[in-house]
Structure formats: structure tokens, C-alpha cells
Amino acid sequence: MPHYLDERSGRTYAITPDRWRGDDGAPLTVTPLPGLGPADVDTAERSLWRYRRALPVAPRPVSLGEGRTPLVAGEWGGADVRFKLEWFAPTGSFKDRGVSVLVSHLAASGVTEVVEDSSGNGGASVAAYCAAAGIRARILVPAGTSPAKILQSRAYGAEVEEVPGDRDATAAEALRRAADTPYASHNWHPLFLQGTKTIAYELWEDLGFTAPDAVVTVAGAGSLVLGCDLGFGELLAAGHIARRPRLLVAQPANCAPLHAAYQGLAPAAFAPTIAEGAAIRDPVRALEVLAAIRRSAGDTVAVPEPDIAAAVRGLAAAGLYAEPTSATAAAAVDAFRARGAIRPGETTVIILTGSGLKAPHLMSHLLAPGSAA
């Protein structure tokens, strides 16, 4: 039977609805799983639940049709790439992958209310899936979060509370509330990562049951990095791929703790960033994210604000309406090409995590005539 695992100590725990971290406060994952092969994909299921045999829990799914997002061929910065359009998810971001699996587990366990902290997309996703499951959701967001993201959570019936301070202050408040309310955290909960790993299985299936050579993504907490590490790691261990894709990770230069740690640099001073979804100064799984990048022979880059803004405009000009956090991945391609991490003739996937419709105030400014920032 699968268990929760503290990779730092080796300690294991039963998978229960009230368990989301170790007794010593360490983040948890799930003990190694066998994954699945091509014959195990439920092709009649048009959601990530087509990969349910790769998941550690098999409750009745709380699904809104998440997963199966388009993989679109294109050109970016002189490189042939594939764009994975995660904004086709039900709430407009990749977070729906992890939340579907997490909320399915909580609902099957009889949970009736949860608390979550989010800069926007994660909270909107938890609100939607809790609405579908009949679970009461309280979403804590940093003061100043995109009004569109707050509106979306409230539309699903969640109670949204703005917390004074930054993203870290909101997380600290959620930890306090988690003492007496189940914590549906997209940053902490190990089952969220199990849902996120389905993007690796999906890319594998999209590409004819082969792995891409490189995957470029933005990271705040790093859940997409860890999801790719888990999914491609299972496929590698099962012999269904020959090697892991290089995980190429972009962070906004104004908040790039993972980049600084990976490159052995002193952390730069934090400053506000238009990539608000990646503004996490102290990722709880930083050690695991760094290990995942190293395992894949990957790389990191810190992207200046003007480059993020330029990527927003460049993607829009190509028909891709990506929010600034999402566009940070595309903005890093030039740097990765210059270092040889993205190579001619290889298959490179850029994950675009969320829609520009999520941040209309920022998009209005960035796309205004004559705007340069």
C-alpha cells in the first residue's frame, strides 16, 4: 500500500485526510509507485483520470474535465517548440491537475470544510473543486491579489479572506488555521503533486509515448517541477522512457530563491514582480525542487521584469494569451538556448500555466500602446 514519505528522514505515514506534513514539519511525498504503461491508459476517459492507475488513491473522482490540454507546435526565439496550454483547464490554470486528485481524496474521506492559501490560481481551483464536491472552502489570499482571481474564487461560493502582507504572510496564517481545519494546500499537500505529475504522463502520451528532451516551466513553489520529476521518474523506472527530460526552470529575477540556490548565488533582494504567482520567497519544498532539477541535468534562469513583459506581448502576438507568471517560462528560452540547454533538432516543451484572463489589470497595462514594462 502507498504511504506518505518524508524523503529527508525516510519516515513514512499512513495516507489520512488530516495528514499533510511530517510530525517534524517536513514536507511529504508518496512512496515510490510503479507508474503505468501505454496499455494502462484509460483512453475512454477525457481527463487526467485516464492515468488513474498511476495514482496512489482511487476514490470516485471529483473531476471537471481537467487535463488533456493542447500541445501546440510553434516557434519562439528562433527555436522550434511545443506550447502546453494549461489554461484550457476548467479554472484556467494547471493547478486543477493537483486539486482534482487532492479534493477527490478529501471528499472520499468525508471532509466537509478546508482552508487554503493562494495568490490566486490555486485558491480558485480549490474553490471550484470544493464546490463540485460539496465541501466548504475558505481561501486566504495576499492583500492586493488580482481582483479577477478573487472574484473567481468567490463565484464558486468560497469564503475569501485577504491577509495583510505578502504571500509568505498568507501562508503563515493558513498554517495557523490548519491546526483545526483540513489544509488543502497546493504547496504542502503530497496528493497535489500526484495530480500534477499527470502532466508528465500526458506529454509522454502526446508525443507518441516518448519523452520530450526539455521542459521549460516557471516556478514559484515548484510543483510543476516536482510533478514532472515524479511522472517522468516513474516512466523511467518502468522502462517506458530512456531518459528524463531536462527540467529548465524560470523564476522572476525579483523573486528567484530557487535560481540563486541552484546557481550558488547570494539571494537577491526581493522586489514586487508582475509574475505574482511565482513570488514565493521561501518554497517549502526547495530542497526537493533543486534535487529534481539536478536529477534531470536541468538548469535555472532569473528573468528580468522587462523580459517578462516582452514575452507577454510576444506570446499575445502569436495568439497565446498568457498571464505574466506563465509568460516567464517563454521569456527564459533565449538564455537557455545560449547555454545549450535548448538544442536544435530536439523536442522542447514550454508549459504555459495560466491564462491572461486571470490578470486583466496587468494585461491591460502590459498590452497598452507604447507600453515598455
mmCIF file of C-alpha atoms in Angstrom:
data_model
loop_
_atom_site.group_PDB
_atom_site.id
_atom_site.type_symbol
_atom_site.label_atom_id
_atom_site.label_comp_id
_atom_site.label_asym_id
_atom_site.label_seq_id
_atom_site.Cartn_x
_atom_site.Cartn_y
_atom_site.Cartn_z
ATOM 1 C CA MET A 1 0.000 0.000 0.000
ATOM 2 C CA PRO A 2 1.247 3.519 -0.748
ATOM 3 C CA HIS A 3 2.215 5.706 2.204
ATOM 4 C CA TYR A 4 3.291 9.285 2.677
ATOM 5 C CA LEU A 5 7.071 9.611 2.777
ATOM 6 C CA ASP A 6 9.376 12.178 4.353
ATOM 7 C CA GLU A 7 12.287 11.971 1.905
ATOM 8 C CA ARG A 8 14.538 13.884 4.294
ATOM 9 C CA SER A 9 14.278 11.390 7.145
ATOM 10 C CA GLY A 10 12.851 8.278 5.497
ATOM 11 C CA ARG A 11 9.889 8.221 7.875
ATOM 12 C CA THR A 12 6.523 7.089 6.478
ATOM 13 C CA TYR A 13 2.931 7.870 7.446
ATOM 14 C CA ALA A 14 -0.454 6.447 6.555
ATOM 15 C CA ILE A 15 -2.431 8.357 3.922
ATOM 16 C CA THR A 16 -5.157 10.004 6.005
ATOM 17 C CA PRO A 17 -7.294 13.122 5.448
ATOM 18 C CA ASP A 18 -5.659 15.094 8.263
ATOM 19 C CA ARG A 19 -2.043 14.355 7.278
ATOM 20 C CA TRP A 20 -0.315 16.901 5.014
ATOM 21 C CA ARG A 21 3.201 17.178 6.516
ATOM 22 C CA GLY A 22 5.514 15.206 8.783
ATOM 23 C CA ASP A 23 5.437 15.337 12.568
ATOM 24 C CA ASP A 24 8.608 17.427 12.469
ATOM 25 C CA GLY A 25 7.136 19.855 9.914
ATOM 26 C CA ALA A 26 8.847 18.357 6.855
ATOM 27 C CA PRO A 27 7.018 18.213 3.512
ATOM 28 C CA LEU A 28 5.840 14.792 2.377
ATOM 29 C CA THR A 29 5.594 12.927 -0.890
ATOM 30 C CA VAL A 30 4.255 9.441 -1.658
ATOM 31 C CA THR A 31 6.308 6.253 -1.528
ATOM 32 C CA PRO A 32 7.526 5.154 -4.984
ATOM 33 C CA LEU A 33 4.807 3.905 -7.312
ATOM 34 C CA PRO A 34 5.083 1.593 -10.337
ATOM 35 C CA GLY A 35 3.522 4.033 -12.782
ATOM 36 C CA LEU A 36 1.773 2.726 -15.876
ATOM 37 C CA GLY A 37 2.406 1.750 -19.477
ATOM 38 C CA PRO A 38 0.587 2.601 -22.708
ATOM 39 C CA ALA A 39 -1.888 -0.250 -22.266
ATOM 40 C CA ASP A 40 -2.873 1.095 -18.826
ATOM 41 C CA VAL A 41 -4.128 4.449 -20.124
ATOM 42 C CA ASP A 42 -7.921 4.620 -19.986
ATOM 43 C CA THR A 43 -8.427 6.201 -23.399
ATOM 44 C CA ALA A 44 -12.187 6.466 -22.882
ATOM 45 C CA GLU A 45 -11.606 8.989 -20.076
ATOM 46 C CA ARG A 46 -11.172 12.569 -21.328
ATOM 47 C CA SER A 47 -9.424 13.919 -18.236
ATOM 48 C CA LEU A 48 -6.277 13.278 -16.216
ATOM 49 C CA TRP A 49 -8.143 10.374 -14.644
ATOM 50 C CA ARG A 50 -7.188 8.373 -17.743
ATOM 51 C CA TYR A 51 -3.951 7.863 -15.743
ATOM 52 C CA ARG A 52 -5.679 6.814 -12.520
ATOM 53 C CA ARG A 53 -3.677 3.562 -12.386
ATOM 54 C CA ALA A 54 -0.612 5.724 -11.715
ATOM 55 C CA LEU A 55 -2.256 7.428 -8.711
ATOM 56 C CA PRO A 56 -1.884 6.278 -5.079
ATOM 57 C CA VAL A 57 -5.581 6.714 -4.272
ATOM 58 C CA ALA A 58 -8.552 5.683 -6.382
ATOM 59 C CA PRO A 59 -11.606 7.416 -4.962
ATOM 60 C CA ARG A 60 -14.579 8.417 -7.046
ATOM 61 C CA PRO A 61 -13.077 11.339 -8.991
ATOM 62 C CA VAL A 62 -14.141 14.898 -8.368
ATOM 63 C CA SER A 63 -13.498 15.949 -11.935
ATOM 64 C CA LEU A 64 -14.387 18.956 -14.071
ATOM 65 C CA GLY A 65 -12.544 17.670 -17.139
ATOM 66 C CA GLU A 66 -9.021 18.707 -16.108
ATOM 67 C CA GLY A 67 -6.054 17.557 -18.167
ATOM 68 C CA ARG A 68 -5.871 16.674 -21.862
ATOM 69 C CA THR A 69 -4.764 20.232 -22.633
ATOM 70 C CA PRO A 70 -3.488 21.122 -26.133
ATOM 71 C CA LEU A 71 0.150 20.722 -27.132
ATOM 72 C CA VAL A 72 0.689 23.247 -29.923
ATOM 73 C CA ALA A 73 3.717 23.394 -32.211
ATOM 74 C CA GLY A 74 5.252 26.832 -32.667
ATOM 75 C CA GLU A 75 8.399 28.919 -32.846
ATOM 76 C CA TRP A 76 9.843 31.011 -30.059
ATOM 77 C CA GLY A 77 13.094 32.931 -30.005
ATOM 78 C CA GLY A 78 14.337 31.103 -33.083
ATOM 79 C CA ALA A 79 13.637 27.671 -31.592
ATOM 80 C CA ASP A 80 11.011 25.139 -32.648
ATOM 81 C CA VAL A 81 8.972 24.392 -29.530
ATOM 82 C CA ARG A 82 5.699 22.909 -28.328
ATOM 83 C CA PHE A 83 3.468 25.020 -26.090
ATOM 84 C CA LYS A 84 1.486 23.092 -23.471
ATOM 85 C CA LEU A 85 -1.605 25.249 -22.925
ATOM 86 C CA GLU A 86 -2.601 24.586 -19.346
ATOM 87 C CA TRP A 87 -5.076 27.470 -19.322
ATOM 88 C CA PHE A 88 -7.528 25.110 -21.015
ATOM 89 C CA ALA A 89 -8.023 23.602 -17.553
ATOM 90 C CA PRO A 90 -11.506 24.177 -16.061
ATOM 91 C CA THR A 91 -10.472 27.115 -13.851
ATOM 92 C CA GLY A 92 -7.815 28.436 -16.250
ATOM 93 C CA SER A 93 -4.578 27.107 -14.739
ATOM 94 C CA PHE A 94 -2.523 23.940 -14.263
ATOM 95 C CA LYS A 95 -3.469 23.877 -10.577
ATOM 96 C CA ASP A 96 -6.611 21.924 -11.485
ATOM 97 C CA ARG A 97 -4.499 18.805 -12.002
ATOM 98 C CA GLY A 98 -3.342 18.614 -8.418
ATOM 99 C CA VAL A 99 -6.544 19.912 -6.885
ATOM 100 C CA SER A 100 -8.734 17.318 -8.618
ATOM 101 C CA VAL A 101 -6.746 14.476 -7.059
ATOM 102 C CA LEU A 102 -6.451 16.201 -3.673
ATOM 103 C CA VAL A 103 -10.133 17.114 -3.349
ATOM 104 C CA SER A 104 -11.187 13.670 -4.583
ATOM 105 C CA HIS A 105 -9.220 12.170 -1.685
ATOM 106 C CA LEU A 106 -10.627 14.607 0.869
ATOM 107 C CA ALA A 107 -14.208 14.148 -0.323
ATOM 108 C CA ALA A 108 -13.888 10.364 -0.196
ATOM 109 C CA SER A 109 -12.562 10.715 3.351
ATOM 110 C CA GLY A 110 -15.652 12.652 4.485
ATOM 111 C CA VAL A 111 -14.030 16.088 4.807
ATOM 112 C CA THR A 112 -16.647 18.864 4.862
ATOM 113 C CA GLU A 113 -14.508 22.023 5.043
ATOM 114 C CA VAL A 114 -10.970 23.108 4.136
ATOM 115 C CA VAL A 115 -8.651 26.076 4.302
ATOM 116 C CA GLU A 116 -6.220 27.018 1.517
ATOM 117 C CA ASP A 117 -3.771 29.872 0.937
ATOM 118 C CA SER A 118 -3.089 31.169 -2.542
ATOM 119 C CA SER A 119 -2.006 34.156 -4.589
ATOM 120 C CA GLY A 120 -4.994 33.384 -6.788
ATOM 121 C CA ASN A 121 -4.929 30.413 -9.148
ATOM 122 C CA GLY A 122 -4.604 27.713 -6.502
ATOM 123 C CA GLY A 123 -7.386 29.224 -4.455
ATOM 124 C CA ALA A 124 -9.694 29.486 -7.443
ATOM 125 C CA SER A 125 -9.039 25.851 -8.242
ATOM 126 C CA VAL A 126 -9.664 24.642 -4.688
ATOM 127 C CA ALA A 127 -12.853 26.737 -4.582
ATOM 128 C CA ALA A 128 -14.142 25.181 -7.809
ATOM 129 C CA TYR A 129 -13.437 21.575 -6.901
ATOM 130 C CA CYS A 130 -14.767 22.007 -3.380
ATOM 131 C CA ALA A 131 -17.950 23.406 -4.904
ATOM 132 C CA ALA A 132 -18.188 20.319 -7.105
ATOM 133 C CA ALA A 133 -17.607 18.081 -4.073
ATOM 134 C CA GLY A 134 -19.927 19.937 -1.689
ATOM 135 C CA ILE A 135 -17.055 20.971 0.598
ATOM 136 C CA ARG A 136 -16.925 24.393 2.253
ATOM 137 C CA ALA A 137 -13.746 26.278 1.283
ATOM 138 C CA ARG A 138 -12.064 29.223 2.975
ATOM 139 C CA ILE A 139 -9.395 30.799 0.755
ATOM 140 C CA LEU A 140 -6.735 33.097 2.212
ATOM 141 C CA VAL A 141 -5.100 35.449 -0.315
ATOM 142 C CA PRO A 142 -2.475 38.177 -0.013
ATOM 143 C CA ALA A 143 -3.862 41.709 0.056
ATOM 144 C CA GLY A 144 -3.608 43.132 -3.453
ATOM 145 C CA THR A 145 -4.157 39.827 -5.271
ATOM 146 C CA SER A 146 -5.623 40.143 -8.782
ATOM 147 C CA PRO A 147 -9.324 41.082 -8.383
ATOM 148 C CA ALA A 148 -10.211 38.643 -11.170
ATOM 149 C CA LYS A 149 -8.694 35.750 -9.231
ATOM 150 C CA ILE A 150 -10.535 36.720 -6.030
ATOM 151 C CA LEU A 151 -13.785 37.094 -7.968
ATOM 152 C CA GLN A 152 -13.390 33.635 -9.427
ATOM 153 C CA SER A 153 -12.989 32.009 -6.006
ATOM 154 C CA ARG A 154 -15.996 33.864 -4.653
ATOM 155 C CA ALA A 155 -18.056 32.901 -7.682
ATOM 156 C CA TYR A 156 -17.644 29.250 -6.714
ATOM 157 C CA GLY A 157 -19.043 30.035 -3.271
ATOM 158 C CA ALA A 158 -15.779 30.068 -1.328
ATOM 159 C CA GLU A 159 -15.202 32.449 1.568
ATOM 160 C CA VAL A 160 -12.220 34.602 0.521
ATOM 161 C CA GLU A 161 -10.207 36.474 3.126
ATOM 162 C CA GLU A 162 -7.469 38.957 2.228
ATOM 163 C CA VAL A 163 -4.485 38.742 4.581
ATOM 164 C CA PRO A 164 -2.324 41.833 5.185
ATOM 165 C CA GLY A 165 1.212 41.412 3.940
ATOM 166 C CA ASP A 166 2.820 39.316 1.241
ATOM 167 C CA ARG A 167 2.448 35.726 0.034
ATOM 168 C CA ASP A 168 4.538 34.395 2.918
ATOM 169 C CA ALA A 169 2.343 36.153 5.490
ATOM 170 C CA THR A 170 -0.685 34.488 3.933
ATOM 171 C CA ALA A 171 0.972 31.072 4.142
ATOM 172 C CA ALA A 172 1.811 31.635 7.797
ATOM 173 C CA GLU A 173 -1.808 32.495 8.564
ATOM 174 C CA ALA A 174 -3.016 29.383 6.751
ATOM 175 C CA LEU A 175 -0.680 27.222 8.841
ATOM 176 C CA ARG A 176 -2.262 28.657 11.970
ATOM 177 C CA ARG A 177 -5.772 27.872 10.674
ATOM 178 C CA ALA A 178 -4.680 24.361 9.665
ATOM 179 C CA ALA A 179 -4.447 23.423 13.359
ATOM 180 C CA ASP A 180 -8.206 22.787 13.398
ATOM 181 C CA THR A 181 -9.302 22.714 9.723
ATOM 182 C CA PRO A 182 -8.127 20.308 6.983
ATOM 183 C CA TYR A 183 -5.470 22.059 4.917
ATOM 184 C CA ALA A 184 -5.995 21.720 1.162
ATOM 185 C CA SER A 185 -2.648 23.285 0.354
ATOM 186 C CA HIS A 186 -1.343 23.160 -3.207
ATOM 187 C CA ASN A 187 2.130 23.886 -1.817
ATOM 188 C CA TRP A 188 2.160 21.371 1.030
ATOM 189 C CA HIS A 189 -0.196 18.508 0.292
ATOM 190 C CA PRO A 190 1.531 15.446 -1.220
ATOM 191 C CA LEU A 191 -1.552 14.422 -3.199
ATOM 192 C CA PHE A 192 -1.493 17.717 -5.066
ATOM 193 C CA LEU A 193 1.841 16.634 -6.543
ATOM 194 C CA GLN A 194 0.337 13.311 -7.546
ATOM 195 C CA GLY A 195 -2.185 15.174 -9.675
ATOM 196 C CA THR A 196 0.463 17.495 -11.056
ATOM 197 C CA LYS A 197 2.607 14.560 -12.189
ATOM 198 C CA THR A 198 -0.054 13.680 -14.756
ATOM 199 C CA ILE A 199 1.349 16.424 -16.979
ATOM 200 C CA ALA A 200 4.392 14.183 -17.490
ATOM 201 C CA TYR A 201 2.217 11.230 -18.460
ATOM 202 C CA GLU A 202 0.202 13.472 -20.746
ATOM 203 C CA LEU A 203 3.257 14.846 -22.546
ATOM 204 C CA TRP A 204 4.529 11.278 -22.903
ATOM 205 C CA GLU A 205 1.230 10.244 -24.498
ATOM 206 C CA ASP A 206 1.002 13.431 -26.610
ATOM 207 C CA LEU A 207 4.425 12.686 -28.095
ATOM 208 C CA GLY A 208 3.660 9.108 -29.053
ATOM 209 C CA PHE A 209 4.740 7.601 -25.718
ATOM 210 C CA THR A 210 8.140 9.255 -25.778
ATOM 211 C CA ALA A 211 9.570 11.952 -23.525
ATOM 212 C CA PRO A 212 10.490 15.450 -24.692
ATOM 213 C CA ASP A 213 14.141 16.426 -24.497
ATOM 214 C CA ALA A 214 13.489 19.538 -22.401
ATOM 215 C CA VAL A 215 10.586 21.030 -20.459
ATOM 216 C CA VAL A 216 10.612 24.756 -19.679
ATOM 217 C CA THR A 217 8.433 25.973 -16.842
ATOM 218 C CA VAL A 218 8.104 28.818 -14.369
ATOM 219 C CA ALA A 219 8.475 28.010 -10.673
ATOM 220 C CA GLY A 220 7.264 29.647 -7.508
ATOM 221 C CA ALA A 221 6.793 26.758 -5.097
ATOM 222 C CA GLY A 222 7.991 24.404 -7.837
ATOM 223 C CA SER A 223 5.048 21.988 -8.006
ATOM 224 C CA LEU A 224 5.287 21.620 -11.785
ATOM 225 C CA VAL A 225 8.988 20.816 -11.487
ATOM 226 C CA LEU A 226 8.221 18.175 -8.879
ATOM 227 C CA GLY A 227 5.277 16.830 -10.856
ATOM 228 C CA CYS A 228 7.467 16.373 -13.930
ATOM 229 C CA ASP A 229 10.150 14.756 -11.773
ATOM 230 C CA LEU A 230 7.657 12.289 -10.294
ATOM 231 C CA GLY A 231 5.902 11.408 -13.537
ATOM 232 C CA PHE A 232 8.938 11.085 -15.758
ATOM 233 C CA GLY A 233 10.773 9.311 -12.933
ATOM 234 C CA GLU A 234 8.046 6.653 -12.773
ATOM 235 C CA LEU A 235 8.110 6.236 -16.547
ATOM 236 C CA LEU A 236 11.905 5.877 -16.478
ATOM 237 C CA ALA A 237 11.852 3.341 -13.657
ATOM 238 C CA ALA A 238 9.240 1.285 -15.526
ATOM 239 C CA GLY A 239 11.332 1.321 -18.701
ATOM 240 C CA HIS A 240 8.834 3.323 -20.758
ATOM 241 C CA ILE A 241 11.283 6.169 -21.496
ATOM 242 C CA ALA A 242 15.055 6.096 -21.910
ATOM 243 C CA ARG A 243 15.930 9.271 -20.009
ATOM 244 C CA ARG A 244 14.404 12.168 -18.101
ATOM 245 C CA PRO A 245 13.742 15.441 -19.919
ATOM 246 C CA ARG A 246 15.920 18.340 -18.808
ATOM 247 C CA LEU A 247 13.854 20.491 -16.453
ATOM 248 C CA LEU A 248 14.563 24.131 -17.294
ATOM 249 C CA VAL A 249 13.194 26.401 -14.610
ATOM 250 C CA ALA A 250 12.495 30.127 -14.872
ATOM 251 C CA GLN A 251 11.880 32.497 -11.984
ATOM 252 C CA PRO A 252 11.301 36.255 -11.985
ATOM 253 C CA ALA A 253 14.569 37.990 -11.093
ATOM 254 C CA ASN A 254 12.721 39.963 -8.412
ATOM 255 C CA CYS A 255 11.966 36.723 -6.536
ATOM 256 C CA ALA A 256 14.297 33.885 -7.525
ATOM 257 C CA PRO A 257 15.341 31.872 -4.451
ATOM 258 C CA LEU A 258 15.438 28.548 -6.303
ATOM 259 C CA HIS A 259 17.605 30.012 -9.058
ATOM 260 C CA ALA A 260 20.000 31.559 -6.540
ATOM 261 C CA ALA A 261 20.344 28.292 -4.623
ATOM 262 C CA TYR A 262 20.817 26.196 -7.756
ATOM 263 C CA GLN A 263 23.455 28.514 -9.198
ATOM 264 C CA GLY A 264 25.208 29.025 -5.844
ATOM 265 C CA LEU A 265 24.435 32.745 -5.758
ATOM 266 C CA ALA A 266 23.577 35.029 -2.878
ATOM 267 C CA PRO A 267 19.810 35.601 -2.955
ATOM 268 C CA ALA A 268 18.905 38.942 -4.497
ATOM 269 C CA ALA A 269 16.729 41.356 -2.571
ATOM 270 C CA PHE A 270 13.039 40.690 -3.063
ATOM 271 C CA ALA A 271 11.029 43.201 -5.093
ATOM 272 C CA PRO A 272 7.476 43.142 -6.445
ATOM 273 C CA THR A 273 7.051 41.276 -9.716
ATOM 274 C CA ILE A 274 4.386 41.138 -12.414
ATOM 275 C CA ALA A 275 4.834 37.339 -12.194
ATOM 276 C CA GLU A 276 2.803 37.419 -8.983
ATOM 277 C CA GLY A 277 2.100 33.688 -8.966
ATOM 278 C CA ALA A 278 5.833 32.946 -8.647
ATOM 279 C CA ALA A 279 6.511 35.417 -5.823
ATOM 280 C CA ILE A 280 7.331 32.852 -3.137
ATOM 281 C CA ARG A 281 10.449 33.753 -1.164
ATOM 282 C CA ASP A 282 10.807 30.525 0.822
ATOM 283 C CA PRO A 283 9.435 27.490 -1.077
ATOM 284 C CA VAL A 284 8.624 24.712 1.368
ATOM 285 C CA ARG A 285 9.994 22.039 -0.985
ATOM 286 C CA ALA A 286 13.075 23.938 -2.125
ATOM 287 C CA LEU A 287 15.440 21.036 -1.384
ATOM 288 C CA GLU A 288 13.312 18.630 -3.381
ATOM 289 C CA VAL A 289 12.908 21.054 -6.314
ATOM 290 C CA LEU A 290 16.671 21.589 -6.532
ATOM 291 C CA ALA A 291 17.257 17.835 -6.423
ATOM 292 C CA ALA A 292 14.740 17.331 -9.241
ATOM 293 C CA ILE A 293 16.480 19.878 -11.462
ATOM 294 C CA ARG A 294 19.852 18.233 -10.813
ATOM 295 C CA ARG A 295 18.486 14.731 -11.492
ATOM 296 C CA SER A 296 17.348 15.873 -14.911
ATOM 297 C CA ALA A 297 20.620 17.691 -15.748
ATOM 298 C CA GLY A 298 18.476 20.813 -15.940
ATOM 299 C CA ASP A 299 19.125 24.492 -15.387
ATOM 300 C CA THR A 300 17.613 27.691 -13.992
ATOM 301 C CA VAL A 301 17.444 31.325 -15.014
ATOM 302 C CA ALA A 302 16.227 34.539 -13.366
ATOM 303 C CA VAL A 303 14.183 36.663 -15.775
ATOM 304 C CA PRO A 304 14.136 40.487 -15.507
ATOM 305 C CA GLU A 305 10.766 42.229 -15.442
ATOM 306 C CA PRO A 306 11.136 43.863 -18.900
ATOM 307 C CA ASP A 307 11.787 40.442 -20.428
ATOM 308 C CA ILE A 308 8.661 39.004 -18.799
ATOM 309 C CA ALA A 309 6.624 41.909 -20.144
ATOM 310 C CA ALA A 310 8.097 41.429 -23.613
ATOM 311 C CA ALA A 311 7.215 37.738 -23.502
ATOM 312 C CA VAL A 312 3.598 38.566 -22.625
ATOM 313 C CA ARG A 313 3.401 40.764 -25.706
ATOM 314 C CA GLY A 314 5.264 38.299 -27.916
ATOM 315 C CA LEU A 315 3.019 35.408 -26.938
ATOM 316 C CA ALA A 316 -0.095 37.513 -27.487
ATOM 317 C CA ALA A 317 1.189 38.462 -30.944
ATOM 318 C CA ALA A 318 1.392 34.720 -31.680
ATOM 319 C CA GLY A 319 -2.180 34.150 -30.473
ATOM 320 C CA LEU A 320 -1.270 32.930 -26.991
ATOM 321 C CA TYR A 321 -2.812 34.995 -24.190
ATOM 322 C CA ALA A 322 -0.636 34.090 -21.201
ATOM 323 C CA GLU A 323 -0.593 35.808 -17.830
ATOM 324 C CA PRO A 324 2.807 37.255 -16.798
ATOM 325 C CA THR A 325 3.625 34.408 -14.410
ATOM 326 C CA SER A 326 3.057 31.943 -17.222
ATOM 327 C CA ALA A 327 4.971 34.023 -19.782
ATOM 328 C CA THR A 328 8.085 33.899 -17.578
ATOM 329 C CA ALA A 329 8.816 30.419 -18.953
ATOM 330 C CA ALA A 330 8.846 31.674 -22.545
ATOM 331 C CA ALA A 331 10.951 34.667 -21.511
ATOM 332 C CA ALA A 332 13.712 32.292 -20.363
ATOM 333 C CA VAL A 333 14.119 30.479 -23.681
ATOM 334 C CA ASP A 334 16.817 32.790 -25.079
ATOM 335 C CA ALA A 335 19.004 32.280 -22.017
ATOM 336 C CA PHE A 336 18.569 28.520 -22.087
ATOM 337 C CA ARG A 337 19.369 28.405 -25.817
ATOM 338 C CA ALA A 338 22.530 30.450 -25.263
ATOM 339 C CA ARG A 339 23.687 27.955 -22.611
ATOM 340 C CA GLY A 340 22.942 24.942 -24.815
ATOM 341 C CA ALA A 341 20.156 23.661 -22.586
ATOM 342 C CA ILE A 342 17.739 24.004 -25.525
ATOM 343 C CA ARG A 343 19.230 22.429 -28.653
ATOM 344 C CA PRO A 344 18.328 22.386 -32.351
ATOM 345 C CA GLY A 345 16.523 19.280 -33.514
ATOM 346 C CA GLU A 346 15.296 18.310 -30.056
ATOM 347 C CA THR A 347 11.756 18.396 -28.675
ATOM 348 C CA THR A 348 11.278 21.280 -26.262
ATOM 349 C CA VAL A 349 8.003 21.875 -24.409
ATOM 350 C CA ILE A 350 7.149 25.247 -22.846
ATOM 351 C CA ILE A 351 4.415 24.929 -20.230
ATOM 352 C CA LEU A 352 2.121 27.956 -20.208
ATOM 353 C CA THR A 353 0.467 27.665 -16.839
ATOM 354 C CA GLY A 354 -2.334 30.228 -16.812
ATOM 355 C CA SER A 355 -4.495 32.482 -18.962
ATOM 356 C CA GLY A 356 -4.082 36.236 -19.333
ATOM 357 C CA LEU A 357 -7.749 36.466 -18.401
ATOM 358 C CA LYS A 358 -6.563 35.782 -14.849
ATOM 359 C CA ALA A 359 -4.783 39.143 -14.580
ATOM 360 C CA PRO A 360 -6.715 41.772 -16.585
ATOM 361 C CA HIS A 361 -5.238 44.711 -14.664
ATOM 362 C CA LEU A 362 -1.693 43.638 -15.515
ATOM 363 C CA MET A 363 -2.519 42.633 -19.069
ATOM 364 C CA SER A 364 -4.203 45.976 -19.701
ATOM 365 C CA HIS A 365 -1.048 47.769 -18.639
ATOM 366 C CA LEU A 366 1.405 45.488 -20.451
ATOM 367 C CA LEU A 367 -0.514 45.479 -23.715
ATOM 368 C CA ALA A 368 -1.314 49.187 -23.798
ATOM 369 C CA PRO A 369 0.070 51.002 -26.890
ATOM 370 C CA GLY A 370 3.598 52.201 -26.199
ATOM 371 C CA SER A 371 3.989 50.145 -23.026
ATOM 372 C CA ALA A 372 7.563 49.031 -22.351
ATOM 373 C CA ALA A 373 7.166 47.445 -18.915
#
